[in-house]
């Protein structure tokens, strides 16, 4: 049975869920305008029996409070500080990390700050430098289209469109995930995107090039947010032996859209590190 609760941090009261209190820890970090429940297919999976799975809601997301200092907290660096505070509060000893989309950027920021993870798996997260040229190279950004990723105020139609593109399964959006997309503090999107565009983030290309933490990359083959070939042009210090995985039949959230195949890969990686 999954345990849920809250931890107090200097940034906000943070909601978390964990599968058990002992065992090798895997920390899950969700994406922009999502929540910890997006990882339900991992928490419910029998193959992770014996592992301590932990997920939490970022400030301004899910059941967590909005940030007390939005301009500081709603950035890659601020979110990394929150994740590190959760790790300390829950007594996690060098967890493996799975970071999805924004969560992957947060995890890379943690590594760049010196956090000691056993391993990191990312999905939908091109390691970029915080400048326009690098962002355009790693992501499919249409300068003529409305950018929902950084839009402060969502209409119901905006929320449905964003939740559909990020986490739909066979075209269907889980009602809870849609509700949590609507719940998200719009300042979190606006400040996060603005901070990256203004260069307020570590150089993730340099992190994956130099950091010796084992790194796995598992993307959906049909992920419309990223440029798949971009990953092949980067240098990696400790890329998994399976290299860059592109999961057939999956879009931006392979752990939701192909959970059985994804869980097998995550378990293999976790055992390996």
XYZ file of C-alpha atoms in Angstrom:
273
model
C 0.000 0.000 0.000
C 1.332 3.419 -0.947
C 2.012 5.824 1.904
C 1.270 9.502 1.341
C 2.197 12.510 3.433
C 3.867 15.900 3.518
C 7.319 17.195 4.322
C 8.037 20.731 5.416
C 10.668 22.589 3.411
C 11.808 26.196 3.225
C 10.144 26.448 -0.182
C 6.656 25.016 0.445
C 4.918 22.099 2.121
C 5.591 19.211 -0.249
C 3.269 16.260 -0.829
C 4.904 12.884 -1.401
C 4.028 9.236 -1.937
C 6.198 6.196 -1.331
C 5.652 2.503 -1.915
C 7.502 1.321 1.197
C 9.903 2.640 3.818
C 12.887 0.418 3.000
C 14.790 -0.948 0.034
C 16.833 0.606 -2.785
C 15.281 4.008 -3.489
C 14.083 5.306 -6.851
C 13.017 8.952 -6.829
C 10.545 10.053 -9.516
C 10.367 13.726 -10.584
C 7.376 14.728 -12.702
C 7.052 17.242 -15.494
C 5.617 20.699 -15.965
C 1.957 21.048 -14.878
C 1.777 17.407 -13.787
C 1.874 15.592 -10.438
C 3.232 12.551 -8.623
C 0.266 10.366 -9.658
C 1.533 10.365 -13.232
C 3.823 7.522 -12.058
C 0.957 5.251 -10.943
C 1.959 2.522 -13.437
C 5.300 2.204 -11.688
C 3.932 2.283 -8.134
C 1.398 -0.432 -9.032
C 3.918 -2.703 -10.763
C 4.741 -5.965 -9.008
C 8.272 -6.007 -10.418
C 9.238 -3.095 -8.153
C 8.371 -5.015 -4.992
C 11.361 -4.572 -2.721
C 12.224 -1.146 -4.130
C 11.345 2.038 -2.304
C 9.611 4.195 -4.901
C 9.170 7.856 -3.995
C 7.385 10.583 -5.930
C 6.539 14.112 -4.852
C 4.616 17.093 -6.152
C 6.770 20.050 -7.118
C 5.832 23.353 -5.450
C 2.842 24.850 -7.223
C 1.796 21.407 -8.455
C -0.517 18.656 -7.237
C -1.157 18.615 -3.492
C 1.956 20.639 -2.657
C 1.690 24.275 -1.632
C 2.527 27.074 -4.023
C 6.060 28.385 -3.584
C 6.601 30.990 -0.873
C 9.255 32.614 -3.099
C 8.104 31.904 -6.666
C 10.897 33.751 -8.468
C 13.526 31.603 -6.759
C 11.717 28.284 -6.479
C 10.111 28.015 -9.920
C 13.462 27.548 -11.673
C 15.574 24.493 -12.455
C 17.900 25.395 -9.596
C 15.085 26.118 -7.164
C 13.319 22.867 -7.973
C 16.623 21.009 -7.541
C 16.904 22.485 -4.046
C 13.366 21.287 -3.299
C 14.168 17.752 -4.500
C 17.301 17.676 -2.369
C 15.274 18.825 0.652
C 12.774 15.993 0.067
C 15.657 13.499 -0.143
C 17.010 14.731 3.193
C 13.623 14.782 4.913
C 12.818 11.228 3.833
C 16.305 9.930 4.606
C 17.063 8.613 1.130
C 20.571 7.251 0.653
C 21.848 7.973 -2.867
C 18.632 7.170 -4.728
C 18.399 6.349 -8.386
C 16.364 9.041 -10.126
C 13.871 8.998 -12.971
C 13.204 12.491 -14.309
C 10.494 13.095 -16.859
C 10.554 16.200 -19.055
C 10.977 19.134 -16.633
C 11.793 16.515 -14.000
C 14.762 15.408 -16.078
C 16.086 18.952 -16.232
C 15.699 19.208 -12.457
C 17.619 15.959 -11.989
C 20.415 17.096 -14.320
C 20.617 20.324 -12.329
C 20.946 18.212 -9.170
C 23.886 16.301 -10.665
C 25.493 19.549 -11.744
C 25.177 20.816 -8.172
C 27.016 17.738 -6.904
C 24.105 15.538 -5.814
C 25.174 11.907 -5.423
C 22.660 9.734 -7.258
C 23.306 6.069 -8.015
C 21.989 6.615 -11.521
C 19.722 8.862 -13.564
C 17.202 7.952 -16.248
C 15.598 10.783 -18.219
C 12.752 10.862 -20.707
C 11.605 13.730 -22.907
C 14.533 15.806 -21.632
C 17.067 17.051 -24.177
C 20.193 18.112 -22.250
C 20.498 21.737 -23.340
C 22.300 24.943 -22.544
C 19.973 27.722 -21.420
C 20.081 29.791 -24.596
C 17.762 30.123 -27.562
C 20.048 28.341 -30.020
C 20.410 25.242 -27.849
C 16.716 25.156 -26.939
C 15.726 25.350 -30.599
C 18.165 22.539 -31.395
C 16.834 20.192 -28.699
C 13.134 20.952 -28.730
C 10.451 21.313 -31.365
C 9.598 24.948 -30.652
C 7.457 26.755 -33.209
C 8.136 30.481 -32.781
C 4.843 31.241 -34.533
C 2.745 29.050 -32.231
C 1.431 29.801 -28.767
C 3.822 28.452 -26.153
C 1.738 26.646 -23.542
C 4.882 25.473 -21.725
C 5.498 29.004 -20.444
C 1.959 30.373 -20.453
C 0.828 31.662 -17.077
C -2.959 31.490 -17.325
C -4.489 28.360 -18.840
C -8.008 28.230 -20.190
C -9.786 24.885 -19.916
C -8.901 24.312 -23.573
C -5.240 25.086 -22.879
C -5.159 22.609 -19.997
C -6.770 19.888 -22.092
C -4.373 20.505 -24.982
C -1.288 20.502 -22.747
C -2.335 17.426 -20.766
C -3.161 15.615 -23.994
C 0.191 16.365 -25.598
C 2.182 15.479 -22.485
C 0.422 12.517 -20.895
C -2.462 11.134 -22.953
C -2.702 7.367 -23.407
C -4.343 6.352 -26.682
C -5.733 9.878 -26.925
C -7.333 9.758 -23.468
C -6.273 12.015 -20.597
C -6.689 10.729 -17.054
C -9.183 13.044 -15.300
C -6.908 13.472 -12.290
C -3.955 14.469 -14.440
C -6.145 16.985 -16.252
C -7.378 18.390 -12.940
C -3.817 18.728 -11.681
C -2.800 20.469 -14.899
C -5.560 23.014 -14.207
C -4.489 23.257 -10.561
C -0.866 24.157 -11.345
C 0.261 27.609 -10.260
C 0.575 29.414 -13.580
C 3.542 31.371 -12.261
C 5.442 28.075 -12.198
C 5.204 27.801 -15.992
C 5.870 31.465 -16.654
C 8.847 31.857 -14.311
C 10.420 28.504 -15.185
C 10.314 29.141 -18.923
C 11.445 32.728 -18.559
C 14.367 31.754 -16.344
C 15.623 29.213 -18.878
C 15.259 31.638 -21.771
C 17.323 34.159 -19.809
C 20.119 31.656 -19.143
C 19.398 30.863 -15.491
C 20.266 27.172 -15.545
C 23.374 25.013 -15.616
C 24.765 23.797 -18.941
C 23.227 20.314 -19.174
C 25.355 19.417 -22.191
C 28.449 19.884 -20.044
C 26.870 17.900 -17.204
C 26.209 14.801 -19.325
C 29.649 15.194 -20.918
C 31.555 15.260 -17.633
C 29.423 13.742 -14.854
C 30.222 10.101 -14.073
C 26.754 9.229 -12.736
C 25.304 6.425 -14.912
C 22.813 7.980 -17.342
C 19.981 6.293 -19.245
C 17.877 8.012 -21.904
C 14.507 6.499 -22.803
C 12.381 8.572 -25.165
C 9.115 7.900 -26.915
C 9.723 7.425 -30.632
C 6.741 9.670 -31.388
C 7.511 12.416 -28.856
C 6.534 15.648 -30.631
C 8.276 17.896 -28.068
C 11.856 16.837 -28.792
C 14.237 16.498 -31.729
C 15.388 12.866 -31.567
C 18.621 13.337 -33.511
C 19.780 16.034 -31.087
C 20.655 13.404 -28.478
C 23.009 11.648 -30.903
C 25.164 14.752 -31.265
C 26.046 15.079 -27.577
C 29.017 13.649 -25.692
C 28.354 11.474 -22.638
C 30.652 10.456 -19.802
C 28.562 7.553 -18.527
C 25.787 6.692 -20.993
C 24.053 3.349 -20.384
C 25.232 0.459 -22.550
C 21.834 0.409 -24.250
C 22.661 3.871 -25.556
C 19.700 6.104 -26.431
C 16.430 4.181 -26.351
C 13.513 5.199 -28.578
C 10.418 3.336 -27.473
C 8.004 2.403 -30.259
C 4.358 3.276 -29.714
C 5.176 5.925 -27.093
C 5.024 9.696 -27.185
C 6.159 12.124 -24.465
C 5.406 9.782 -21.538
C 6.640 6.249 -22.359
C 6.293 5.200 -18.705
C 2.534 5.788 -19.087
C 2.040 4.760 -22.693
C 4.186 1.601 -22.644
C 4.494 0.856 -18.921
C 5.410 -2.819 -19.183
C 8.330 -2.201 -21.542
C 9.393 0.909 -19.658
C 9.286 -0.763 -16.249
C 11.494 -3.548 -17.550
C 14.083 -1.012 -18.706
C 13.952 0.986 -15.473
C 14.331 -2.171 -13.377
C 17.275 -3.330 -15.480
C 18.939 0.069 -15.099
C 18.254 0.267 -11.359
C 19.718 -3.193 -10.802
C 22.753 -2.286 -12.882
C 23.626 0.781 -10.851
